[in-house]
Coordinates of N, CA, C and O in Angstrom, one line a residue:
M23 N 109.2 163.4 75.5 CA 110.3 162.7 76.2 C 109.8 161.5 76.5 O 108.8 161.2 77.2
Y24 N 110.5 160.4 76.0 CA 110.2 159.1 76.4 C 111.4 158.2 76.6 O 112.7 158.6 76.2
A25 N 111.1 156.9 77.3 CA 112.2 155.9 77.6 C 111.6 154.5 77.0 O 110.4 154.3 77.1
V26 N 112.5 153.7 77.0 CA 112.0 152.2 77.0 C 112.8 151.4 78.1 O 114.0 151.7 78.3
V27 N 111.9 150.8 78.8 CA 112.4 150.4 80.2 C 112.3 148.6 80.1 O 111.1 148.2 79.2
N28 N 112.8 147.9 81.0 CA 112.7 146.4 80.9 C 112.1 146.0 82.1 O 112.8 146.4 83.3
S29 N 111.1 145.3 82.4 CA 110.5 145.0 83.6 C 109.7 143.6 83.4 O 108.9 143.5 82.5
G30 N 110.2 142.5 84.1 CA 109.3 141.3 84.0 C 109.7 140.4 82.8 O 108.6 139.9 82.4
G31 N 110.7 140.9 82.0 CA 111.3 140.2 80.9 C 110.5 140.9 79.5 O 110.5 140.3 78.6
K32 N 109.9 142.1 79.7 CA 109.3 142.6 78.7 C 109.7 144.0 78.6 O 110.4 144.6 79.7
Q33 N 109.6 144.6 77.5 CA 110.1 146.1 77.3 C 108.8 147.0 77.1 O 108.0 146.5 76.4
Y34 N 108.8 148.2 77.8 CA 107.9 149.1 77.5 C 108.4 150.5 77.2 O 109.4 150.9 77.8
K35 N 107.5 151.0 76.5 CA 107.8 152.4 75.8 C 107.0 153.2 76.8 O 105.9 153.2 76.9
V36 N 107.7 154.2 77.7 CA 106.9 155.1 78.8 C 107.2 156.3 78.5 O 108.3 156.9 78.1
R37 N 106.2 157.4 78.7 CA 106.4 158.7 79.0 C 105.9 159.2 80.3 O 105.3 158.5 81.0
Q38 N 106.1 160.5 80.7 CA 106.0 161.0 81.7 C 104.2 161.0 82.0 O 103.8 161.9 81.3
G39 N 103.8 160.6 83.2 CA 102.4 160.6 83.3 C 101.7 159.3 82.9 O 100.3 159.1 83.1
D40 N 102.0 158.6 82.1 CA 101.5 157.4 81.8 C 101.4 156.2 82.8 O 102.2 156.5 83.9
V41 N 100.2 155.5 82.7 CA 100.1 154.6 83.7 C 100.4 153.2 83.0 O 99.7 152.9 82.0
L42 N 101.2 152.3 83.5 CA 101.7 151.3 82.9 C 101.6 150.2 83.6 O 101.6 149.9 84.9
R43 N 101.0 148.8 82.9 CA 100.4 147.6 83.4 C 101.9 146.7 83.2 O 102.1 146.3 82.2
V44 N 102.4 146.2 84.5 CA 103.6 145.4 84.3 C 103.4 144.2 85.2 O 102.3 144.0 85.7
E45 N 104.2 143.1 84.9 CA 104.1 141.9 85.9 C 104.1 142.6 87.2 O 104.8 143.3 87.6
K46 N 103.5 141.5 88.1 CA 103.4 141.9 89.3 C 104.7 142.3 90.0 O 105.7 141.5 90.0
L47 N 104.6 143.2 91.0 CA 105.8 143.9 91.6 C 105.2 144.0 93.1 O 104.2 144.2 93.4
P48 N 106.4 143.8 94.0 CA 106.0 143.8 95.4 C 105.9 145.3 95.9 O 106.6 146.1 95.3
G49 N 105.0 145.3 96.8 CA 104.8 147.0 97.2 C 103.3 147.1 97.5 O 102.3 146.5 96.9
E50 N 103.1 148.1 98.2 CA 101.5 148.4 98.5 C 101.2 149.6 97.5 O 102.0 150.3 96.9
V51 N 99.9 150.1 97.4 CA 99.6 151.1 96.4 C 100.0 152.4 97.1 O 100.0 152.4 98.4
G52 N 100.6 153.1 96.1 CA 101.3 154.4 96.7 C 102.9 154.3 97.0 O 103.4 155.4 97.1
A53 N 103.4 153.0 96.9 CA 104.7 153.0 97.1 C 105.5 153.2 96.1 O 105.2 153.0 94.7
P54 N 106.7 153.8 96.1 CA 107.3 154.2 95.0 C 108.1 153.1 94.3 O 108.6 152.1 94.9
V55 N 108.3 153.3 92.8 CA 108.9 152.0 92.2 C 109.8 152.8 91.1 O 109.5 153.8 90.7
S56 N 111.3 152.3 90.9 CA 112.0 152.9 90.2 C 112.4 151.8 89.3 O 112.7 150.5 89.6
F57 N 112.5 151.9 88.0 CA 113.0 151.0 87.1 C 114.4 151.4 86.5 O 114.6 152.5 86.0
D58 N 115.3 150.5 86.9 CA 116.8 151.0 86.7 C 117.4 150.4 85.1 O 118.2 150.8 84.6
K59 N 116.6 149.5 84.7 CA 117.0 148.9 83.5 C 116.4 149.6 82.2 O 115.3 149.5 81.7
V60 N 116.9 150.8 81.9 CA 116.7 151.9 81.0 C 117.3 151.5 79.6 O 118.6 151.4 79.7
L61 N 116.7 150.9 78.5 CA 117.3 150.5 77.2 C 117.5 151.7 76.4 O 118.6 151.7 75.7
L62 N 116.6 152.8 76.2 CA 116.5 153.8 75.7 C 116.2 155.0 76.1 O 115.1 154.9 76.9
F63 N 116.5 156.3 75.8 CA 116.1 157.5 76.1 C 116.0 158.5 75.3 O 117.1 158.6 74.6
S64 N 114.9 159.4 74.8 CA 114.9 160.3 74.0 C 114.2 161.7 74.8 O 113.4 161.3 75.3
D65 N 114.9 162.7 74.5 CA 114.4 164.0 75.1 C 113.9 164.9 73.9 O 113.3 165.9 74.1
G66 N 113.6 164.2 72.7 CA 112.9 164.9 71.7 C 113.7 165.2 70.6 O 113.2 165.2 69.4
E67 N 115.1 165.5 70.8 CA 116.0 165.9 69.7 C 117.2 165.0 70.0 O 117.8 164.7 68.9
N68 N 117.4 164.6 71.2 CA 118.8 163.7 71.4 C 118.0 162.2 71.5 O 117.1 162.1 72.4
L69 N 118.8 161.2 71.0 CA 118.2 159.8 71.4 C 119.5 159.2 71.8 O 120.8 159.1 71.2
E70 N 119.5 158.5 73.3 CA 120.6 157.9 73.9 C 120.0 156.3 73.7 O 118.9 156.1 74.1
I71 N 121.0 155.5 73.3 CA 120.8 154.2 73.0 C 121.9 153.1 74.0 O 123.1 153.6 73.9
G72 N 121.5 152.4 75.0 CA 122.5 151.8 75.7 C 122.7 150.5 75.2 O 122.2 149.9 74.2
Q73 N 123.9 150.1 75.6 CA 124.7 148.7 74.9 C 124.8 147.9 76.2 O 126.1 147.7 76.5
P74 N 123.9 147.1 76.8 CA 122.4 147.2 76.4 C 121.7 147.9 77.4 O 120.7 148.6 77.2
L75 N 122.3 148.6 78.5 CA 121.5 149.6 79.2 C 122.4 150.8 79.5 O 123.5 151.0 79.0
L76 N 121.5 151.9 79.9 CA 122.1 153.3 80.0 C 122.5 153.2 81.4 O 121.8 152.9 82.3
D77 N 123.8 153.9 81.6 CA 124.2 153.9 83.0 C 123.8 155.3 83.6 O 123.5 156.2 82.9
G78 N 123.3 155.2 84.9 CA 122.9 156.3 85.5 C 121.4 156.8 85.3 O 121.0 157.8 85.8
M79 N 120.7 156.1 84.2 CA 119.5 156.7 84.1 C 118.5 155.7 84.6 O 118.6 154.5 84.8
Q80 N 117.5 156.3 84.9 CA 116.4 155.5 85.8 C 114.8 156.3 85.6 O 114.8 157.3 85.4
V81 N 113.9 155.4 85.4 CA 112.5 155.8 85.4 C 111.9 155.6 86.7 O 111.9 154.5 87.5
T82 N 111.2 156.6 87.5 CA 110.7 156.4 88.6 C 109.1 156.6 88.5 O 108.4 157.4 87.9
G83 N 108.4 156.1 89.5 CA 106.9 156.0 89.5 C 106.3 155.7 90.7 O 107.2 155.5 91.9
H84 N 105.0 155.5 90.9 CA 104.4 155.0 92.2 C 103.4 153.9 91.9 O 102.7 154.1 90.7
I85 N 103.2 153.2 92.6 CA 102.0 152.1 92.2 C 101.0 152.6 92.3 O 100.4 153.3 93.6
V86 N 99.6 152.3 91.5 CA 98.4 153.0 91.5 C 97.6 151.7 91.8 O 96.5 151.9 92.5
E87 N 97.9 150.5 91.5 CA 97.1 149.4 91.5 C 97.5 148.0 91.7 O 98.6 148.0 90.8
Q88 N 97.4 147.1 92.3 CA 97.7 145.6 92.5 C 96.3 145.1 92.2 O 95.4 144.8 93.1
D89 N 96.2 144.3 91.2 CA 95.1 143.6 90.6 C 95.4 142.2 90.0 O 96.6 142.1 89.6
K90 N 94.3 141.4 89.5 CA 94.4 140.7 88.5 C 93.6 141.0 87.1 O 92.8 141.8 87.0
A91 N 94.4 140.5 86.0 CA 93.9 140.8 84.9 C 92.4 140.0 84.5 O 92.2 139.1 85.3
R92 N 91.8 140.3 83.2 CA 90.7 139.4 83.3 C 91.1 137.9 83.0 O 92.1 137.7 82.5
K93 N 90.0 137.1 83.1 CA 90.2 135.7 83.2 C 90.3 135.2 81.6 O 89.6 135.7 80.6
I94 N 91.2 134.3 81.5 CA 91.4 133.5 79.9 C 91.3 132.2 80.3 O 91.1 131.8 81.4
L95 N 90.7 131.6 79.3 CA 90.1 130.1 79.6 C 90.8 129.3 78.8 O 91.6 129.7 77.7
V96 N 91.4 128.3 79.5 CA 92.2 127.3 78.9 C 91.3 126.0 78.9 O 91.1 125.4 79.6
F97 N 91.1 125.6 77.4 CA 90.3 124.4 77.1 C 91.1 123.5 76.5 O 91.6 123.6 75.3
K98 N 91.1 122.2 76.9 CA 91.8 121.0 76.4 C 90.7 120.1 75.9 O 89.8 119.9 76.7
Y99 N 90.9 119.5 74.6 CA 89.7 118.7 73.8 C 90.4 117.7 73.1 O 91.5 118.1 72.5
K100 N 90.2 116.5 73.3 CA 90.6 115.5 72.4 C 89.2 114.7 71.7 O 88.5 114.2 72.5
R101 N 89.2 115.0 70.6 CA 88.1 114.3 69.9 C 87.8 112.8 70.2 O 89.0 112.0 70.0
R102 N 86.5 112.3 70.1 CA 86.1 110.9 69.9 C 86.8 110.2 71.4 O 86.7 109.1 71.3
K103 N 87.4 110.8 72.3 CA 87.8 110.3 73.6 C 87.1 110.6 74.7 O 87.5 110.4 76.0
R104 N 86.1 111.6 74.6 CA 85.5 112.0 75.7 C 86.3 112.8 76.9 O 86.1 112.8 77.8
Y105 N 87.3 113.4 76.3 CA 88.2 114.2 77.0 C 88.0 115.7 76.8 O 88.3 116.5 75.8
R106 N 87.6 116.3 77.8 CA 87.4 117.9 77.9 C 87.9 118.6 79.2 O 87.5 118.0 80.4
R107 N 88.5 119.2 79.3 CA 89.0 120.2 80.6 C 88.9 121.5 80.3 O 89.6 121.9 79.4
K108 N 88.4 122.1 81.4 CA 88.2 123.8 81.2 C 88.9 124.3 82.5 O 88.6 123.8 83.6
Q109 N 89.7 125.2 82.2 CA 90.4 125.9 83.4 C 90.6 127.3 83.2 O 90.8 127.7 81.9
G110 N 90.5 128.1 84.2 CA 90.7 129.5 84.0 C 91.9 130.2 84.5 O 92.4 129.3 85.4
H111 N 92.6 131.5 84.3 CA 93.7 131.8 84.7 C 93.3 133.3 84.5 O 93.1 133.9 83.7
R112 N 93.9 134.0 86.0 CA 93.9 135.3 86.0 C 95.3 135.7 86.5 O 95.8 135.5 87.4
Q113 N 96.1 136.6 85.4 CA 97.3 136.8 85.7 C 97.6 138.1 86.7 O 96.9 139.1 86.2
P114 N 98.1 138.2 87.8 CA 98.4 139.3 88.4 C 99.1 140.3 87.8 O 100.3 140.0 87.0
Y115 N 99.0 141.6 88.0 CA 99.6 142.8 87.4 C 99.8 143.8 88.5 O 99.2 143.8 89.6
T116 N 100.6 144.9 88.2 CA 100.7 146.1 88.9 C 100.6 147.3 88.0 O 101.4 147.3 86.9
A117 N 100.0 148.2 88.3 CA 99.7 149.2 87.6 C 100.7 150.3 88.3 O 100.5 150.9 89.2
V118 N 101.5 151.0 87.4 CA 102.4 152.1 88.0 C 102.3 153.3 87.1 O 102.3 153.3 86.0
K119 N 102.2 154.4 87.8 CA 102.2 155.7 87.2 C 103.6 156.3 87.1 O 104.3 156.4 88.0
I120 N 104.0 156.7 85.9 CA 105.3 157.2 85.7 C 105.4 158.6 86.1 O 104.6 159.6 85.7
D121 N 106.3 158.9 87.2 CA 106.5 160.6 87.5 C 107.3 161.0 86.9 O 107.2 162.3 86.6
Q122 N 108.7 160.3 86.7 CA 109.8 161.2 86.4 C 110.7 160.2 85.5 O 110.8 159.0 85.7
I123 N 111.2 160.8 84.2 CA 112.2 159.9 83.5 C 113.4 160.9 83.6 O 113.3 162.0 83.3
G124 N 114.5 160.4 83.9 CA 115.7 161.1 84.0 C 117.0 160.4 84.6 O 116.8 159.2 84.7
S125 N 117.9 161.1 84.9 CA 119.2 160.4 85.2 C 119.2 160.5 86.9 O 119.0 161.5 87.4
G126 N 119.9 159.5 87.5 CA 120.1 159.6 89.0 C 121.6 159.8 89.1 O 122.3 159.0 89.5
G127 N 121.7 161.2 88.9 CA 123.1 162.0 89.0 C 123.9 162.0 87.8 O 125.2 162.0 87.9
G128 N 123.3 162.5 86.9 CA 123.9 162.7 85.6 C 124.0 161.2 84.7 O 124.4 160.2 85.1
L129 N 124.0 161.7 83.3 CA 124.6 160.5 82.6 C 125.8 160.2 82.2 O 126.7 161.1 82.0
K130 N 126.2 158.9 82.5 CA 127.7 158.5 82.6 C 128.0 157.9 81.4 O 127.2 157.1 80.9
A131 N 129.0 158.5 80.9 CA 129.5 157.7 79.6 C 130.3 156.4 80.1 O 131.0 156.3 80.9
K132 N 130.1 155.3 79.4 CA 131.0 154.0 79.5 C 132.4 154.4 79.4 O 132.7 154.9 78.2
S133 N 133.5 153.9 80.1 CA 134.7 154.0 79.8 C 135.3 152.8 80.4 O 134.8 152.3 81.6
E134 N 136.5 152.8 80.0 CA 137.2 151.4 80.3 C 138.0 151.7 81.7 O 138.6 152.8 81.6
P135 N 138.0 151.0 82.7 CA 138.6 151.2 83.9 C 140.1 151.1 83.7 O 140.6 150.5 83.2
A136 N 141.0 152.3 84.1 CA 142.4 152.4 83.8 C 143.0 151.3 84.6 O 142.7 151.0 85.9
Q137 N 144.0 150.4 84.1 CA 144.8 149.4 84.8 C 145.7 149.9 85.5 O 146.5 150.9 85.4
A138 N 145.8 149.6 86.9 CA 146.9 150.0 87.9 C 147.9 149.6 87.3 O 148.3 148.6 86.9
E139 N 149.1 150.5 87.8 CA 150.5 150.3 87.4 C 151.0 149.0 88.3 O 151.9 148.3 87.6
E140 N 150.5 148.8 89.4 CA 151.1 147.7 90.1 C 150.7 146.4 89.7 O 151.4 145.3 89.7
D141 N 149.6 146.4 88.9 CA 149.1 144.9 88.3 C 150.0 144.5 86.9 O 150.1 143.4 86.6
I142 N 150.8 145.5 86.3 CA 151.6 145.2 85.1 C 152.9 144.6 85.8 O 153.5 145.3 86.6
P143 N 153.3 143.4 85.3 CA 154.6 142.8 85.7 C 155.9 143.6 85.2 O 155.6 144.1 84.1
Q144 N 156.8 143.8 86.0 CA 157.8 144.7 85.6 C 158.9 143.6 85.1 O 159.1 142.7 85.7
V145 N 159.7 144.1 84.1 CA 160.8 143.3 83.4 C 162.2 143.5 84.1 O 162.5 144.7 84.4
T146 N 162.6 142.6 84.9 CA 164.0 142.5 85.4 C 165.0 142.1 84.5 O 165.0 141.8 83.3
E147 N 166.3 142.6 85.0 CA 167.6 142.1 84.3 C 167.7 140.7 83.9 O 168.2 140.4 82.9
T148 N 167.3 139.7 84.7 CA 167.3 138.4 84.4 C 166.3 137.9 83.5 O 166.8 137.1 82.6
D149 N 165.4 138.7 83.4 CA 164.3 138.3 82.4 C 165.0 138.7 81.1 O 164.5 138.0 79.9
Q150 N 165.8 139.9 80.7 CA 166.2 140.4 79.8 C 167.3 139.4 79.2 O 167.5 139.1 78.0
E151 N 168.0 138.9 80.1 CA 169.1 138.0 79.6 C 168.6 136.8 79.2 O 168.9 136.3 78.4
I152 N 167.5 136.2 80.1 CA 167.0 135.0 79.4 C 166.1 134.9 78.0 O 166.6 134.2 77.2
A153 N 165.5 136.1 77.9 CA 164.7 136.5 76.7 C 164.8 137.8 76.3 O 163.6 138.7 76.8
P154 N 165.6 138.4 75.8 CA 165.8 139.6 75.5 C 164.5 140.0 74.6 O 164.3 141.3 74.5
D155 N 164.0 139.5 73.6 CA 163.0 139.9 72.9 C 161.5 140.0 73.7 O 160.5 140.6 73.1
M156 N 161.5 139.5 74.8 CA 160.1 139.6 75.5 C 160.2 140.9 76.4 O 161.2 141.5 77.0
T157 N 159.0 141.6 76.3 CA 159.0 142.8 77.1 C 158.3 142.6 78.5 O 158.6 143.5 79.3
T158 N 157.5 141.6 78.6 CA 156.7 141.3 80.0 C 156.8 140.0 80.4 O 157.0 139.1 79.5
R159 N 157.0 139.6 81.6 CA 157.1 138.1 81.9 C 155.6 137.6 81.7 O 154.5 138.3 82.2
T160 N 155.5 136.4 81.3 CA 154.2 135.8 81.0 C 153.7 134.7 82.2 O 152.7 134.5 82.5
S161 N 154.7 134.4 83.0 CA 154.5 133.5 84.1 C 155.5 133.5 85.3 O 156.7 134.0 84.7
E162 N 155.2 133.1 86.6 CA 156.2 133.3 87.5 C 156.9 131.9 87.3 O 156.6 130.9 86.7
P163 N 158.1 131.8 88.2 CA 158.9 130.6 88.0 C 158.3 129.6 88.5 O 158.6 128.2 88.1
S164 N 157.5 129.7 89.6 CA 157.0 128.4 90.3 C 155.8 128.0 89.0 O 155.2 126.7 89.4
D165 N 155.2 128.6 88.3 CA 154.3 128.2 87.3 C 154.8 127.3 86.2 O 154.1 126.6 85.6
I166 N 156.0 127.4 86.0 CA 156.7 126.3 85.0 C 156.9 125.0 85.3 O 157.4 124.8 86.4
P167 N 156.2 124.1 84.5 CA 156.4 122.8 84.8 C 157.7 122.3 85.1 O 158.6 122.7 84.2
Q168 N 158.0 121.5 85.8 CA 159.2 120.9 86.1 C 159.6 119.7 84.9 O 158.7 119.1 84.6
E169 N 160.7 119.7 84.3 CA 160.7 118.7 83.2 C 161.0 117.2 83.7 O 160.4 116.2 83.0
T170 N 161.6 116.8 84.8 CA 161.8 115.6 85.3 C 161.0 115.5 86.7 O 160.9 116.4 87.5
Q171 N 160.1 114.4 86.7 CA 159.7 114.1 88.0 C 160.1 113.0 88.7 O 160.0 111.8 88.4
T172 N 160.7 113.4 89.8 CA 161.6 112.2 90.5 C 160.8 111.4 91.7 O 161.3 110.3 91.9
D173 N 159.8 112.0 92.1 CA 159.0 111.5 93.2 C 158.1 110.5 92.8 O 157.3 110.1 93.6
Q174 N 158.1 110.1 91.4 CA 156.7 109.2 90.9 C 157.6 108.0 90.5 O 158.7 108.4 89.6
E175 N 157.1 106.9 90.6 CA 157.5 105.9 90.2 C 157.1 105.6 88.5 O 156.1 106.2 88.1
P176 N 158.1 105.0 87.8 CA 157.5 105.0 86.3 C 156.6 104.0 86.0 O 156.4 103.2 86.8
S177 N 155.5 104.2 85.1 CA 154.5 103.6 84.8 C 154.9 102.3 84.2 O 156.0 102.0 83.6
P178 N 153.9 101.2 84.4 CA 154.4 100.0 83.8 C 154.8 99.8 82.2 O 155.5 99.2 81.9
D179 N 154.0 100.8 81.7 CA 154.6 100.9 80.2 C 156.0 101.3 80.0 O 156.7 100.9 79.1
E180 N 156.4 102.5 80.8 CA 157.5 102.9 80.7 C 158.7 101.7 81.0 O 159.9 101.6 80.5
T181 N 158.4 101.0 82.2 CA 159.2 99.8 82.4 C 159.3 98.9 81.4 O 160.4 98.3 81.3
K182 N 158.2 98.5 80.8 CA 158.3 97.5 79.6 C 159.1 98.0 78.6 O 159.9 97.2 77.9
R183 N 159.0 99.1 78.2 CA 159.7 99.8 77.1 C 161.3 99.7 77.3 O 162.0 99.5 76.6
E184 N 161.8 100.1 78.6 CA 163.0 99.9 79.2 C 163.5 98.4 79.1 O 164.6 98.3 78.6
N185 N 162.7 97.5 79.4 CA 163.0 96.2 79.4 C 163.2 95.6 77.9 O 164.2 94.9 77.6
E186 N 162.5 96.0 77.1 CA 162.6 95.8 75.5 C 164.0 96.1 75.2 O 164.6 95.5 74.3
E187 N 164.3 97.3 75.4 CA 165.8 98.0 74.9 C 166.9 97.1 75.4 O 167.8 96.6 75.3

């Protein structure tokens, strides 16, 4: 049995009992950790692939170690300019021992939520008289723009056109 989880922007293939080194996670040694972003799960004969994640599936474990990785050297050099810079870096990590791979309450299949009947607009008799071929209303009467706007003065271009005629 194995799973593929996402943590710290990386994907890890984990099995029960594995010790996994991930990007630093908050918590003390011995604290429980759960990975909810499970991308794939296999129990040996069945393979479940999430699109992109599996619902209700999680991988749990506990923190074994909080430490820094070995030092890497960053060396910058420009020839003939007497420019040399040497810098070291140690990336912090968290070691997690995987205790359990499984579902948190059963595997749920993705289903579309049913649309409530009150959300669907009902066709009235006046709508049928206006447009008999329409089956649903597309807009409210207040959403329809008014053809004439009387409270605005005509623009200078419109008055110029009227004067020319």
